[in-house]
mmCIF file of N, CA and C in Angstrom:
data_model
loop_
_atom_site.group_PDB
_atom_site.id
_atom_site.type_symbol
_atom_site.label_atom_id
_atom_site.label_comp_id
_atom_site.label_asym_id
_atom_site.label_seq_id
_atom_site.Cartn_x
_atom_site.Cartn_y
_atom_site.Cartn_z
ATOM 1 N N MET A 1 37.534 -0.457 -60.963
ATOM 2 C CA MET A 1 36.259 0.143 -60.660
ATOM 3 C C MET A 1 36.099 0.343 -59.149
ATOM 4 N N THR A 2 36.629 -0.569 -58.364
ATOM 5 C CA THR A 2 36.473 -0.491 -56.918
ATOM 6 C C THR A 2 37.122 0.766 -56.357
ATOM 7 N N MET A 3 38.301 1.109 -56.868
ATOM 8 C CA MET A 3 38.971 2.310 -56.387
ATOM 9 C C MET A 3 38.162 3.558 -56.715
ATOM 10 N N ALA A 4 37.587 3.611 -57.905
ATOM 11 C CA ALA A 4 36.787 4.766 -58.300
ATOM 12 C C ALA A 4 35.539 4.880 -57.426
ATOM 13 N N VAL A 5 34.918 3.749 -57.111
ATOM 14 C CA VAL A 5 33.728 3.760 -56.253
ATOM 15 C C VAL A 5 34.081 4.252 -54.856
ATOM 16 N N PHE A 6 35.183 3.762 -54.298
ATOM 17 C CA PHE A 6 35.574 4.183 -52.958
ATOM 18 C C PHE A 6 35.985 5.654 -52.933
ATOM 19 N N CYS A 7 36.655 6.129 -53.972
ATOM 20 C CA CYS A 7 37.034 7.543 -54.026
ATOM 21 C C CYS A 7 35.799 8.440 -54.155
ATOM 22 N N GLY A 8 34.842 8.029 -54.968
ATOM 23 C CA GLY A 8 33.604 8.796 -55.109
ATOM 24 C C GLY A 8 32.823 8.849 -53.811
ATOM 25 N N THR A 9 32.745 7.726 -53.116
ATOM 26 C CA THR A 9 32.056 7.688 -51.833
ATOM 27 C C THR A 9 32.791 8.539 -50.801
ATOM 28 N N GLY A 10 34.107 8.501 -50.829
ATOM 29 C CA GLY A 10 34.897 9.321 -49.911
ATOM 30 C C GLY A 10 34.686 10.808 -50.144
ATOM 31 N N MET A 11 34.623 11.212 -51.395
ATOM 32 C CA MET A 11 34.377 12.625 -51.701
ATOM 33 C C MET A 11 32.971 13.034 -51.272
ATOM 34 N N GLN A 12 32.021 12.125 -51.433
ATOM 35 C CA GLN A 12 30.653 12.396 -50.996
ATOM 36 C C GLN A 12 30.617 12.613 -49.483
ATOM 37 N N LEU A 13 31.285 11.750 -48.740
ATOM 38 C CA LEU A 13 31.336 11.895 -47.287
ATOM 39 C C LEU A 13 32.108 13.151 -46.867
ATOM 40 N N LEU A 14 33.197 13.462 -47.582
ATOM 41 C CA LEU A 14 33.986 14.651 -47.266
ATOM 42 C C LEU A 14 33.167 15.925 -47.476
ATOM 43 N N PHE A 15 32.471 16.026 -48.594
ATOM 44 C CA PHE A 15 31.660 17.213 -48.861
ATOM 45 C C PHE A 15 30.505 17.315 -47.871
ATOM 46 N N MET A 16 29.920 16.165 -47.496
ATOM 47 C CA MET A 16 28.863 16.167 -46.500
ATOM 48 C C MET A 16 29.390 16.719 -45.179
ATOM 49 N N ALA A 17 30.573 16.282 -44.768
ATOM 50 C CA ALA A 17 31.153 16.749 -43.513
ATOM 51 C C ALA A 17 31.486 18.238 -43.572
ATOM 52 N N ILE A 18 32.022 18.683 -44.697
ATOM 53 C CA ILE A 18 32.379 20.103 -44.836
ATOM 54 C C ILE A 18 31.139 20.982 -44.748
ATOM 55 N N PHE A 19 30.080 20.613 -45.484
ATOM 56 C CA PHE A 19 28.863 21.420 -45.449
ATOM 57 C C PHE A 19 28.190 21.366 -44.083
ATOM 58 N N THR A 20 28.264 20.233 -43.405
ATOM 59 C CA THR A 20 27.706 20.142 -42.057
ATOM 60 C C THR A 20 28.448 21.075 -41.113
ATOM 61 N N LEU A 21 29.766 21.102 -41.213
ATOM 62 C CA LEU A 21 30.548 22.017 -40.374
ATOM 63 C C LEU A 21 30.247 23.474 -40.702
ATOM 64 N N ILE A 22 30.089 23.786 -41.965
ATOM 65 C CA ILE A 22 29.773 25.167 -42.358
ATOM 66 C C ILE A 22 28.423 25.584 -41.775
ATOM 67 N N PHE A 23 27.417 24.710 -41.907
ATOM 68 C CA PHE A 23 26.096 25.048 -41.373
ATOM 69 C C PHE A 23 26.101 25.111 -39.848
ATOM 70 N N SER A 24 26.922 24.284 -39.210
ATOM 71 C CA SER A 24 27.010 24.325 -37.752
ATOM 72 C C SER A 24 27.669 25.610 -37.270
ATOM 73 N N VAL A 25 28.741 26.019 -37.940
ATOM 74 C CA VAL A 25 29.438 27.244 -37.558
ATOM 75 C C VAL A 25 28.550 28.463 -37.815
ATOM 76 N N ALA A 26 27.761 28.411 -38.885
ATOM 77 C CA ALA A 26 26.873 29.528 -39.204
ATOM 78 C C ALA A 26 25.696 29.609 -38.234
ATOM 79 N N GLY A 27 25.471 28.558 -37.440
ATOM 80 C CA GLY A 27 24.417 28.600 -36.439
ATOM 81 C C GLY A 27 23.115 27.961 -36.864
ATOM 82 N N PHE A 28 23.085 27.313 -38.028
ATOM 83 C CA PHE A 28 21.860 26.676 -38.491
ATOM 84 C C PHE A 28 21.584 25.353 -37.784
ATOM 85 N N LEU A 29 22.630 24.676 -37.342
ATOM 86 C CA LEU A 29 22.472 23.378 -36.681
ATOM 87 C C LEU A 29 22.908 23.498 -35.235
ATOM 88 N N ASN A 30 22.078 23.011 -34.340
ATOM 89 C CA ASN A 30 22.374 23.050 -32.922
ATOM 90 C C ASN A 30 22.693 21.632 -32.459
ATOM 91 N N PRO A 31 23.889 21.393 -31.915
ATOM 92 C CA PRO A 31 24.243 20.037 -31.501
ATOM 93 C C PRO A 31 23.375 19.494 -30.369
ATOM 94 N N SER A 32 22.731 20.357 -29.615
ATOM 95 C CA SER A 32 21.882 19.863 -28.528
ATOM 96 C C SER A 32 20.588 19.248 -29.069
ATOM 97 N N ARG A 33 20.206 19.600 -30.278
ATOM 98 C CA ARG A 33 19.038 18.986 -30.919
ATOM 99 C C ARG A 33 19.544 17.909 -31.872
ATOM 100 N N ARG A 34 19.576 16.682 -31.382
ATOM 101 C CA ARG A 34 20.175 15.574 -32.125
ATOM 102 C C ARG A 34 19.425 15.283 -33.419
ATOM 103 N N CYS A 35 18.117 15.420 -33.404
ATOM 104 C CA CYS A 35 17.330 15.097 -34.598
ATOM 105 C C CYS A 35 17.655 16.030 -35.755
ATOM 106 N N SER A 36 17.865 17.307 -35.461
ATOM 107 C CA SER A 36 18.169 18.241 -36.538
ATOM 108 C C SER A 36 19.536 17.946 -37.146
ATOM 109 N N LEU A 37 20.488 17.551 -36.324
ATOM 110 C CA LEU A 37 21.827 17.255 -36.825
ATOM 111 C C LEU A 37 21.827 15.991 -37.683
ATOM 112 N N VAL A 38 21.157 14.945 -37.210
ATOM 113 C CA VAL A 38 21.096 13.696 -37.975
ATOM 114 C C VAL A 38 20.309 13.896 -39.266
ATOM 115 N N GLY A 39 19.239 14.638 -39.201
ATOM 116 C CA GLY A 39 18.459 14.928 -40.413
ATOM 117 C C GLY A 39 19.270 15.710 -41.433
ATOM 118 N N ALA A 40 20.033 16.677 -40.948
ATOM 119 C CA ALA A 40 20.892 17.458 -41.844
ATOM 120 C C ALA A 40 21.968 16.582 -42.467
ATOM 121 N N LEU A 41 22.542 15.673 -41.678
ATOM 122 C CA LEU A 41 23.559 14.760 -42.219
ATOM 123 C C LEU A 41 22.977 13.883 -43.323
ATOM 124 N N LEU A 42 21.794 13.337 -43.091
ATOM 125 C CA LEU A 42 21.174 12.488 -44.112
ATOM 126 C C LEU A 42 20.834 13.276 -45.369
ATOM 127 N N LEU A 43 20.266 14.467 -45.190
ATOM 128 C CA LEU A 43 19.908 15.281 -46.337
ATOM 129 C C LEU A 43 21.146 15.689 -47.138
ATOM 130 N N LEU A 44 22.196 16.099 -46.449
ATOM 131 C CA LEU A 44 23.425 16.481 -47.145
ATOM 132 C C LEU A 44 24.087 15.288 -47.825
ATOM 133 N N TYR A 45 24.012 14.103 -47.203
ATOM 134 C CA TYR A 45 24.569 12.912 -47.853
ATOM 135 C C TYR A 45 23.825 12.629 -49.154
ATOM 136 N N ILE A 46 22.514 12.771 -49.127
ATOM 137 C CA ILE A 46 21.723 12.533 -50.342
ATOM 138 C C ILE A 46 22.050 13.575 -51.405
ATOM 139 N N LEU A 47 22.146 14.844 -50.997
ATOM 140 C CA LEU A 47 22.443 15.901 -51.958
ATOM 141 C C LEU A 47 23.853 15.796 -52.536
ATOM 142 N N MET A 48 24.789 15.295 -51.757
ATOM 143 C CA MET A 48 26.169 15.163 -52.237
ATOM 144 C C MET A 48 26.371 13.898 -53.069
ATOM 145 N N GLY A 49 25.306 13.171 -53.322
ATOM 146 C CA GLY A 49 25.392 12.001 -54.193
ATOM 147 C C GLY A 49 25.843 12.369 -55.604
ATOM 148 N N SER A 50 25.478 13.566 -56.043
ATOM 149 C CA SER A 50 25.915 14.006 -57.374
ATOM 150 C C SER A 50 27.432 14.204 -57.410
ATOM 151 N N VAL A 51 28.001 14.695 -56.319
ATOM 152 C CA VAL A 51 29.464 14.856 -56.237
ATOM 153 C C VAL A 51 30.132 13.492 -56.293
ATOM 154 N N GLY A 52 29.607 12.536 -55.521
ATOM 155 C CA GLY A 52 30.173 11.189 -55.520
ATOM 156 C C GLY A 52 30.087 10.524 -56.880
ATOM 157 N N GLY A 53 28.947 10.667 -57.536
ATOM 158 C CA GLY A 53 28.791 10.084 -58.869
ATOM 159 C C GLY A 53 29.712 10.716 -59.893
ATOM 160 N N TYR A 54 29.862 12.042 -59.819
ATOM 161 C CA TYR A 54 30.748 12.726 -60.759
ATOM 162 C C TYR A 54 32.203 12.302 -60.569
ATOM 163 N N VAL A 55 32.653 12.253 -59.323
ATOM 164 C CA VAL A 55 34.040 11.862 -59.048
ATOM 165 C C VAL A 55 34.277 10.423 -59.482
ATOM 166 N N THR A 56 33.326 9.551 -59.209
ATOM 167 C CA THR A 56 33.474 8.151 -59.611
ATOM 168 C C THR A 56 33.570 8.021 -61.116
ATOM 169 N N ALA A 57 32.643 8.651 -61.829
ATOM 170 C CA ALA A 57 32.630 8.532 -63.287
ATOM 171 C C ALA A 57 33.878 9.137 -63.917
ATOM 172 N N SER A 58 34.295 10.309 -63.449
ATOM 173 C CA SER A 58 35.478 10.938 -64.059
ATOM 174 C C SER A 58 36.748 10.155 -63.756
ATOM 175 N N LEU A 59 36.877 9.636 -62.539
ATOM 176 C CA LEU A 59 38.053 8.843 -62.206
ATOM 177 C C LEU A 59 38.070 7.520 -62.979
ATOM 178 N N TYR A 60 36.914 6.913 -63.106
ATOM 179 C CA TYR A 60 36.820 5.645 -63.843
ATOM 180 C C TYR A 60 37.137 5.852 -65.325
ATOM 181 N N LYS A 61 36.660 6.955 -65.902
ATOM 182 C CA LYS A 61 36.965 7.255 -67.308
ATOM 183 C C LYS A 61 38.439 7.602 -67.497
ATOM 184 N N THR A 62 39.052 8.243 -66.489
ATOM 185 C CA THR A 62 40.463 8.608 -66.575
ATOM 186 C C THR A 62 41.340 7.375 -66.739
ATOM 187 N N PHE A 63 40.963 6.299 -66.061
ATOM 188 C CA PHE A 63 41.747 5.071 -66.143
ATOM 189 C C PHE A 63 41.275 4.146 -67.257
ATOM 190 N N GLY A 64 40.486 4.661 -68.188
ATOM 191 C CA GLY A 64 40.103 3.902 -69.370
ATOM 192 C C GLY A 64 38.908 2.985 -69.197
ATOM 193 N N GLY A 65 38.110 3.202 -68.186
ATOM 194 C CA GLY A 65 36.927 2.376 -67.976
ATOM 195 C C GLY A 65 35.837 2.710 -68.972
ATOM 196 N N LYS A 66 35.103 1.703 -69.385
ATOM 197 C CA LYS A 66 34.041 1.904 -70.374
ATOM 198 C C LYS A 66 32.653 1.945 -69.740
ATOM 199 N N ALA A 67 32.439 1.242 -68.642
ATOM 200 C CA ALA A 67 31.112 1.131 -68.029
ATOM 201 C C ALA A 67 31.007 2.058 -66.829
ATOM 202 N N TYR A 68 31.075 3.373 -67.095
ATOM 203 C CA TYR A 68 31.034 4.317 -65.990
ATOM 204 C C TYR A 68 29.652 4.381 -65.345
ATOM 205 N N GLN A 69 28.600 3.995 -66.072
ATOM 206 C CA GLN A 69 27.266 3.967 -65.475
ATOM 207 C C GLN A 69 27.196 2.927 -64.357
ATOM 208 N N GLN A 70 27.830 1.779 -64.572
ATOM 209 C CA GLN A 70 27.853 0.752 -63.537
ATOM 210 C C GLN A 70 28.647 1.216 -62.320
ATOM 211 N N ALA A 71 29.692 1.973 -62.555
ATOM 212 C CA ALA A 71 30.502 2.478 -61.445
ATOM 213 C C ALA A 71 29.709 3.472 -60.606
ATOM 214 N N THR A 72 28.975 4.375 -61.256
ATOM 215 C CA THR A 72 28.171 5.330 -60.487
ATOM 216 C C THR A 72 27.015 4.621 -59.778
ATOM 217 N N PHE A 73 26.465 3.583 -60.386
ATOM 218 C CA PHE A 73 25.411 2.796 -59.742
ATOM 219 C C PHE A 73 25.956 2.091 -58.504
ATOM 220 N N ALA A 74 27.176 1.579 -58.612
ATOM 221 C CA ALA A 74 27.811 0.935 -57.456
ATOM 222 C C ALA A 74 28.090 1.955 -56.355
ATOM 223 N N THR A 75 28.422 3.190 -56.722
ATOM 224 C CA THR A 75 28.638 4.242 -55.727
ATOM 225 C C THR A 75 27.353 4.512 -54.949
ATOM 226 N N ALA A 76 26.238 4.462 -55.645
ATOM 227 C CA ALA A 76 24.958 4.720 -54.988
ATOM 228 C C ALA A 76 24.497 3.556 -54.128
ATOM 229 N N LEU A 77 25.043 2.355 -54.335
ATOM 230 C CA LEU A 77 24.539 1.189 -53.614
ATOM 231 C C LEU A 77 25.495 0.586 -52.587
ATOM 232 N N VAL A 78 26.788 0.625 -52.806
ATOM 233 C CA VAL A 78 27.719 -0.133 -51.969
ATOM 234 C C VAL A 78 27.761 0.402 -50.534
ATOM 235 N N PHE A 79 28.209 1.635 -50.336
ATOM 236 C CA PHE A 79 28.333 2.161 -48.971
ATOM 237 C C PHE A 79 26.982 2.336 -48.288
ATOM 238 N N PRO A 80 25.989 2.947 -48.948
ATOM 239 C CA PRO A 80 24.699 3.063 -48.258
ATOM 240 C C PRO A 80 24.063 1.706 -47.962
ATOM 241 N N GLY A 81 24.269 0.733 -48.833
ATOM 242 C CA GLY A 81 23.721 -0.600 -48.587
ATOM 243 C C GLY A 81 24.347 -1.264 -47.376
ATOM 244 N N LEU A 82 25.657 -1.173 -47.267
ATOM 245 C CA LEU A 82 26.337 -1.739 -46.106
ATOM 246 C C LEU A 82 25.954 -1.004 -44.820
ATOM 247 N N ALA A 83 25.859 0.311 -44.897
ATOM 248 C CA ALA A 83 25.499 1.091 -43.715
ATOM 249 C C ALA A 83 24.068 0.784 -43.273
ATOM 250 N N PHE A 84 23.144 0.685 -44.235
ATOM 251 C CA PHE A 84 21.756 0.395 -43.878
ATOM 252 C C PHE A 84 21.628 -1.015 -43.315
ATOM 253 N N MET A 85 22.351 -1.971 -43.890
ATOM 254 C CA MET A 85 22.289 -3.336 -43.383
ATOM 255 C C MET A 85 22.810 -3.394 -41.943
ATOM 256 N N PHE A 86 23.912 -2.719 -41.671
ATOM 257 C CA PHE A 86 24.463 -2.679 -40.318
ATOM 258 C C PHE A 86 23.489 -1.998 -39.355
ATOM 259 N N LEU A 87 22.917 -0.870 -39.766
ATOM 260 C CA LEU A 87 21.961 -0.157 -38.932
ATOM 261 C C LEU A 87 20.729 -1.015 -38.655
ATOM 262 N N PHE A 88 20.246 -1.719 -39.671
ATOM 263 C CA PHE A 88 19.066 -2.560 -39.512
ATOM 264 C C PHE A 88 19.334 -3.715 -38.545
ATOM 265 N N LEU A 89 20.509 -4.342 -38.672
ATOM 266 C CA LEU A 89 20.837 -5.439 -37.765
ATOM 267 C C LEU A 89 21.022 -4.951 -36.327
ATOM 268 N N MET A 90 21.655 -3.820 -36.145
ATOM 269 C CA MET A 90 21.812 -3.265 -34.803
ATOM 270 C C MET A 90 20.461 -2.861 -34.207
ATOM 271 N N ASN A 91 19.569 -2.383 -35.077
ATOM 272 C CA ASN A 91 18.240 -2.011 -34.613
ATOM 273 C C ASN A 91 17.439 -3.253 -34.213
ATOM 274 N N LEU A 92 17.596 -4.348 -34.942
ATOM 275 C CA LEU A 92 16.940 -5.593 -34.552
ATOM 276 C C LEU A 92 17.444 -6.072 -33.197
ATOM 277 N N LEU A 93 18.728 -5.929 -32.981
ATOM 278 C CA LEU A 93 19.299 -6.299 -31.686
ATOM 279 C C LEU A 93 18.727 -5.412 -30.569
ATOM 280 N N ALA A 94 18.585 -4.124 -30.844
ATOM 281 C CA ALA A 94 18.012 -3.209 -29.850
ATOM 282 C C ALA A 94 16.552 -3.558 -29.564
ATOM 283 N N PHE A 95 15.806 -3.925 -30.611
ATOM 284 C CA PHE A 95 14.417 -4.348 -30.404
ATOM 285 C C PHE A 95 14.345 -5.612 -29.567
ATOM 286 N N SER A 96 15.248 -6.548 -29.823
ATOM 287 C CA SER A 96 15.205 -7.814 -29.087
ATOM 288 C C SER A 96 15.521 -7.614 -27.609
ATOM 289 N N LYS A 97 16.309 -6.604 -27.279
ATOM 290 C CA LYS A 97 16.634 -6.297 -25.883
ATOM 291 C C LYS A 97 15.650 -5.294 -25.277
ATOM 292 N N ARG A 98 14.625 -4.919 -26.032
ATOM 293 C CA ARG A 98 13.602 -3.958 -25.595
ATOM 294 C C ARG A 98 14.217 -2.615 -25.173
ATOM 295 N N SER A 99 15.143 -2.152 -25.981
ATOM 296 C CA SER A 99 15.822 -0.896 -25.687
ATOM 297 C C SER A 99 14.950 0.288 -26.111
ATOM 298 N N GLY A 100 15.067 1.355 -25.387
ATOM 299 C CA GLY A 100 14.346 2.572 -25.738
ATOM 300 C C GLY A 100 15.014 3.347 -26.856
ATOM 301 N N ASP A 101 16.241 2.983 -27.184
ATOM 302 C CA ASP A 101 16.972 3.671 -28.242
ATOM 303 C C ASP A 101 16.734 3.072 -29.623
ATOM 304 N N ALA A 102 15.901 2.060 -29.723
ATOM 305 C CA ALA A 102 15.645 1.436 -31.016
ATOM 306 C C ALA A 102 14.865 2.398 -31.903
ATOM 307 N N VAL A 103 15.230 2.414 -33.169
ATOM 308 C CA VAL A 103 14.560 3.266 -34.142
ATOM 309 C C VAL A 103 13.243 2.598 -34.530
ATOM 310 N N PRO A 104 12.132 3.349 -34.552
ATOM 311 C CA PRO A 104 10.852 2.746 -34.941
ATOM 312 C C PRO A 104 10.892 2.207 -36.367
ATOM 313 N N PHE A 105 10.058 1.203 -36.620
ATOM 314 C CA PHE A 105 10.073 0.525 -37.915
ATOM 315 C C PHE A 105 9.755 1.480 -39.056
ATOM 316 N N PHE A 106 8.774 2.366 -38.866
ATOM 317 C CA PHE A 106 8.402 3.277 -39.949
ATOM 318 C C PHE A 106 9.500 4.286 -40.239
ATOM 319 N N ARG A 107 10.325 4.615 -39.258
ATOM 320 C CA ARG A 107 11.470 5.501 -39.494
ATOM 321 C C ARG A 107 12.505 4.784 -40.372
ATOM 322 N N MET A 108 12.663 3.484 -40.155
ATOM 323 C CA MET A 108 13.575 2.698 -40.999
ATOM 324 C C MET A 108 13.050 2.634 -42.440
ATOM 325 N N VAL A 109 11.741 2.526 -42.589
ATOM 326 C CA VAL A 109 11.145 2.517 -43.925
ATOM 327 C C VAL A 109 11.352 3.867 -44.592
ATOM 328 N N GLU A 110 11.231 4.952 -43.827
ATOM 329 C CA GLU A 110 11.499 6.282 -44.386
ATOM 330 C C GLU A 110 12.931 6.402 -44.878
ATOM 331 N N LEU A 111 13.877 5.878 -44.115
ATOM 332 C CA LEU A 111 15.279 5.896 -44.552
ATOM 333 C C LEU A 111 15.465 5.110 -45.840
ATOM 334 N N LEU A 112 14.795 3.978 -45.933
ATOM 335 C CA LEU A 112 14.871 3.174 -47.144
ATOM 336 C C LEU A 112 14.293 3.898 -48.345
ATOM 337 N N VAL A 113 13.179 4.601 -48.155
ATOM 338 C CA VAL A 113 12.579 5.374 -49.244
ATOM 339 C C VAL A 113 13.479 6.530 -49.647
ATOM 340 N N LEU A 114 14.101 7.190 -48.668
ATOM 341 C CA LEU A 114 15.039 8.262 -48.995
ATOM 342 C C LEU A 114 16.226 7.738 -49.796
ATOM 343 N N TRP A 115 16.692 6.557 -49.442
ATOM 344 C CA TRP A 115 17.835 5.983 -50.133
ATOM 345 C C TRP A 115 17.493 5.670 -51.586
ATOM 346 N N PHE A 116 16.333 5.086 -51.826
ATOM 347 C CA PHE A 116 15.941 4.737 -53.193
ATOM 348 C C PHE A 116 15.362 5.912 -53.959
ATOM 349 N N GLY A 117 15.005 6.984 -53.233
ATOM 350 C CA GLY A 117 14.417 8.142 -53.902
ATOM 351 C C GLY A 117 15.472 9.005 -54.512
#
């Protein structure tokens, strides 16, 4: 199951990167506006969740797995959970040092709602 989850997550990230490059080349995303690029990355990652779930489920079924629902659930939780935990801890460190680059608390809550939504 672990291999299927990692492959599904990898395909999700690959498709997100491809679509981001396509939109950047087409002129929709401007690298000088950091917020638009990060917002587009998050939105595309969320939209490509269906690709990740499909790849995970089909790969898991190919190898004779029976609980493909659990595999797709793990795809939705493992990588984003680790990434959010790392981001949250780094943000706490930035807050403790009174850095201006710290993400506001309500922005972190918005990310959490997007993840569970």
